[in-house]
Amino acid sequence: MNKAVLIILGHPDSSSFCGAAAEALREAAEGAGAGAEILNLYAEGFDPVLTSEEAARRFSFDTAVQKHQQLIQNAELVAWVHPDWWGAPPGIVKGWLDRVLQPGFAFSFEEDFSGRIRRMPLLKGKKAITVISSDADATEPVPAADMWQKRVFHYCGFGPAEVLVLPETRSTDYSKRTEFLAACAETLTRLLDTGNDTDGAAS
């Protein structure tokens, strides 16, 4: 059975460089013999608002959320592509994380023999990559990268998992952007060829 790659695009303009990066990931996946699908959150009109009712029941009746969760379950590798806005992903991506990577689906809390509550990652065995386009130069920290590595990937058990920050994207020329797209493709191909990290540690 072919490997499955799910690519989640979080940019309002599909013709943006983020859109090109998502396409580069898709082409690399298909070139590696994997099936690939791009979820364009803005084009789908994904609702990022987590309501109090949905948060309380830890389950969504929204068919879009259920569909996305099933696609994650079926995927060997999940990729996200988004710009760096104010040091964070766009609100639609953050809302997607809130609604789709829910407790009971992406992680849970269980009591051990000593009575201590421990977090249990539920998405172990799935690889991940996040591509972030940024106006910051290569020397500046990008807080969103830390969020993905130390929160999302570690918390849910993704591994191996990497964050690829593309600095000064707005001011780069065609040659540099071509290098960036090649780096996206190379990283995804390498991760697909890498064995699963059962401990879910992000790199």
Short mmCIF file of C-alpha atoms in Angstrom, two decimals:
data_model
loop_
_atom_site.label_atom_id
_atom_site.label_comp_id
_atom_site.label_asym_id
_atom_site.label_seq_id
_atom_site.Cartn_x
_atom_site.Cartn_y
_atom_site.Cartn_z
CA MET A 1 0.00 0.00 0.00
CA ASN A 2 1.34 3.49 -0.89
CA LYS A 3 2.43 5.79 1.87
CA ALA A 4 0.08 8.71 2.45
CA VAL A 5 1.21 12.31 2.92
CA LEU A 6 -1.19 15.00 4.16
CA ILE A 7 -0.19 18.61 3.46
CA ILE A 8 -2.03 21.37 5.31
CA LEU A 9 -1.73 24.82 3.72
CA GLY A 10 -2.44 27.83 5.90
CA HIS A 11 -2.14 30.87 3.64
CA PRO A 12 -5.04 32.93 2.24
CA ASP A 13 -3.41 33.13 -1.21
CA SER A 14 -2.82 29.76 -2.85
CA SER A 15 -0.56 31.47 -5.43
CA SER A 16 1.77 32.66 -2.65
CA PHE A 17 5.19 31.20 -1.99
CA CYS A 18 3.59 29.06 0.72
CA GLY A 19 1.32 27.66 -1.97
CA ALA A 20 4.40 26.88 -4.09
CA ALA A 21 6.03 25.17 -1.11
CA ALA A 22 2.94 23.02 -0.56
CA GLU A 23 3.05 22.00 -4.23
CA ALA A 24 6.76 21.19 -3.92
CA LEU A 25 5.97 18.90 -0.99
CA ARG A 26 3.18 17.23 -2.94
CA GLU A 27 5.38 16.64 -5.97
CA ALA A 28 8.19 15.27 -3.78
CA ALA A 29 5.78 12.90 -2.05
CA GLU A 30 4.42 11.63 -5.34
CA GLY A 31 7.95 11.32 -6.67
CA ALA A 32 8.75 9.09 -3.71
CA GLY A 33 5.77 6.88 -4.53
CA ALA A 34 3.45 8.28 -1.87
CA GLY A 35 -0.11 9.46 -2.28
CA ALA A 36 -0.41 13.13 -1.37
CA GLU A 37 -3.28 15.50 -0.62
CA ILE A 38 -3.24 19.24 0.06
CA LEU A 39 -5.80 20.64 2.49
CA ASN A 40 -6.13 24.37 1.78
CA LEU A 41 -7.69 25.66 4.99
CA TYR A 42 -8.69 29.05 3.60
CA ALA A 43 -10.12 27.60 0.37
CA GLU A 44 -12.13 25.10 2.41
CA GLY A 45 -13.46 27.85 4.65
CA PHE A 46 -12.31 25.94 7.73
CA ASP A 47 -13.84 27.37 10.92
CA PRO A 48 -10.98 27.89 13.43
CA VAL A 49 -13.19 28.77 16.40
CA LEU A 50 -13.24 26.21 19.19
CA THR A 51 -16.53 26.68 21.01
CA SER A 52 -16.96 26.12 24.74
CA GLU A 53 -19.31 23.19 24.01
CA GLU A 54 -16.82 21.47 21.73
CA ALA A 55 -13.97 22.04 24.18
CA ALA A 56 -16.02 20.56 27.03
CA ARG A 57 -17.04 17.37 25.22
CA ARG A 58 -13.61 16.94 23.56
CA PHE A 59 -15.29 15.84 20.37
CA SER A 60 -16.43 17.69 17.28
CA PHE A 61 -19.61 17.08 15.31
CA ASP A 62 -18.11 19.19 12.50
CA THR A 63 -17.65 16.90 9.49
CA ALA A 64 -14.59 18.90 8.39
CA VAL A 65 -12.85 18.23 11.70
CA GLN A 66 -13.77 14.54 11.54
CA LYS A 67 -12.51 14.31 7.95
CA HIS A 68 -9.19 15.94 8.82
CA GLN A 69 -8.71 13.63 11.79
CA GLN A 70 -9.31 10.61 9.57
CA LEU A 71 -6.79 11.90 7.03
CA ILE A 72 -4.22 12.26 9.82
CA GLN A 73 -4.94 8.71 10.97
CA ASN A 74 -4.34 7.47 7.43
CA ALA A 75 -1.17 9.49 6.85
CA GLU A 76 2.37 8.35 7.39
CA LEU A 77 3.59 11.94 7.23
CA VAL A 78 1.76 15.18 7.99
CA ALA A 79 3.10 18.49 6.67
CA TRP A 80 2.06 22.04 7.49
CA VAL A 81 2.95 25.11 5.43
CA HIS A 82 2.27 28.63 6.70
CA PRO A 83 3.77 32.12 6.94
CA ASP A 84 5.24 33.57 10.11
CA TRP A 85 2.78 36.25 11.25
CA TRP A 86 3.73 38.06 14.46
CA GLY A 87 5.91 35.12 15.46
CA ALA A 88 3.07 32.63 15.13
CA PRO A 89 1.03 30.76 12.52
CA PRO A 90 -2.04 32.49 11.05
CA GLY A 91 -5.10 32.21 13.29
CA ILE A 92 -6.72 29.64 11.02
CA VAL A 93 -3.78 27.27 11.58
CA LYS A 94 -3.82 27.79 15.35
CA GLY A 95 -7.57 27.21 15.38
CA TRP A 96 -7.07 24.07 13.30
CA LEU A 97 -4.64 22.77 15.92
CA ASP A 98 -7.13 23.59 18.69
CA ARG A 99 -10.02 21.80 16.97
CA VAL A 100 -8.37 18.88 15.16
CA LEU A 101 -5.57 17.83 17.53
CA GLN A 102 -8.06 17.37 20.34
CA PRO A 103 -7.57 15.54 23.64
CA GLY A 104 -8.56 11.94 23.05
CA PHE A 105 -7.37 12.10 19.45
CA ALA A 106 -3.84 13.53 19.49
CA PHE A 107 -3.04 13.07 23.19
CA SER A 108 -4.64 12.02 26.43
CA PHE A 109 -4.05 12.20 30.16
CA GLU A 110 -3.84 9.02 32.20
CA GLU A 111 -3.20 8.23 35.83
CA ASP A 112 -0.17 6.05 36.53
CA PHE A 113 0.32 3.57 39.38
CA SER A 114 1.40 6.36 41.73
CA GLY A 115 -1.70 8.43 41.04
CA ARG A 116 0.19 11.02 39.02
CA ILE A 117 -1.49 12.30 35.85
CA ARG A 118 0.70 11.86 32.79
CA ARG A 119 0.28 13.00 29.21
CA MET A 120 0.08 10.23 26.63
CA PRO A 121 0.88 11.11 23.00
CA LEU A 122 -1.50 9.32 20.65
CA LEU A 123 0.05 10.05 17.25
CA LYS A 124 3.29 8.14 17.65
CA GLY A 125 4.63 6.58 14.48
CA LYS A 126 3.66 9.56 12.31
CA LYS A 127 6.32 11.73 10.73
CA ALA A 128 5.92 15.48 10.36
CA ILE A 129 7.36 18.58 8.78
CA THR A 130 6.37 22.22 9.10
CA VAL A 131 7.54 24.76 6.53
CA ILE A 132 7.44 28.39 7.68
CA SER A 133 8.04 31.33 5.34
CA SER A 134 9.39 34.31 7.26
CA ASP A 135 10.46 37.92 6.67
CA ALA A 136 12.97 37.59 9.52
CA ASP A 137 16.60 37.10 8.65
CA ALA A 138 18.36 33.82 9.36
CA THR A 139 19.81 35.10 12.67
CA GLU A 140 16.44 35.97 14.21
CA PRO A 141 14.53 33.37 16.21
CA VAL A 142 11.11 32.35 14.91
CA PRO A 143 8.88 31.55 17.92
CA ALA A 144 6.52 29.49 15.77
CA ALA A 145 9.33 26.99 15.14
CA ASP A 146 9.67 26.42 18.87
CA MET A 147 5.90 25.94 19.16
CA TRP A 148 5.94 23.19 16.56
CA GLN A 149 9.02 21.41 17.87
CA LYS A 150 8.48 21.59 21.62
CA ARG A 151 4.70 21.66 21.75
CA VAL A 152 2.87 20.11 18.83
CA PHE A 153 5.35 17.44 17.74
CA HIS A 154 6.46 16.44 21.23
CA TYR A 155 3.02 16.69 22.77
CA CYS A 156 1.32 14.48 20.19
CA GLY A 157 4.18 12.06 19.53
CA PHE A 158 5.13 12.97 15.97
CA GLY A 159 8.57 11.72 15.04
CA PRO A 160 10.85 12.05 13.27
CA ALA A 161 9.69 15.63 12.78
CA GLU A 162 11.37 18.78 11.54
CA VAL A 163 10.67 22.49 11.13
CA LEU A 164 12.07 24.20 8.05
CA VAL A 165 12.18 27.99 8.34
CA LEU A 166 12.67 29.88 5.06
CA PRO A 167 14.12 33.29 6.06
CA GLU A 168 13.73 36.63 4.29
CA THR A 169 11.29 35.05 1.85
CA ARG A 170 9.79 38.34 0.69
CA SER A 171 13.15 39.74 -0.44
CA THR A 172 14.56 36.60 -2.06
CA ASP A 173 15.06 36.24 -5.80
CA TYR A 174 14.00 33.41 -8.10
CA SER A 175 17.25 31.49 -7.58
CA LYS A 176 16.96 31.54 -3.79
CA ARG A 177 13.30 30.58 -3.87
CA THR A 178 14.18 27.65 -6.10
CA GLU A 179 16.70 26.57 -3.46
CA PHE A 180 14.01 26.87 -0.78
CA LEU A 181 11.60 24.68 -2.75
CA ALA A 182 14.33 22.11 -3.31
CA ALA A 183 15.01 22.09 0.44
CA CYS A 184 11.30 21.43 1.10
CA ALA A 185 11.32 18.51 -1.32
CA GLU A 186 14.57 17.08 0.04
CA THR A 187 13.44 17.27 3.65
CA LEU A 188 10.15 15.53 2.94
CA THR A 189 11.81 12.80 0.87
CA ARG A 190 14.40 12.20 3.58
CA LEU A 191 11.75 11.95 6.29
CA LEU A 192 9.73 9.46 4.23
CA ASP A 193 12.85 7.31 3.92
CA THR A 194 13.57 7.53 7.66
CA GLY A 195 12.35 4.95 10.14
CA ASN A 196 9.63 5.95 12.57
CA ASP A 197 10.58 7.40 15.93
CA THR A 198 8.47 5.44 18.39
CA ASP A 199 9.36 7.86 21.16
CA GLY A 200 7.87 10.75 19.18
CA ALA A 201 10.88 13.00 19.67
CA ALA A 202 11.08 16.00 17.40
CA SER A 203 14.42 17.06 15.99
#
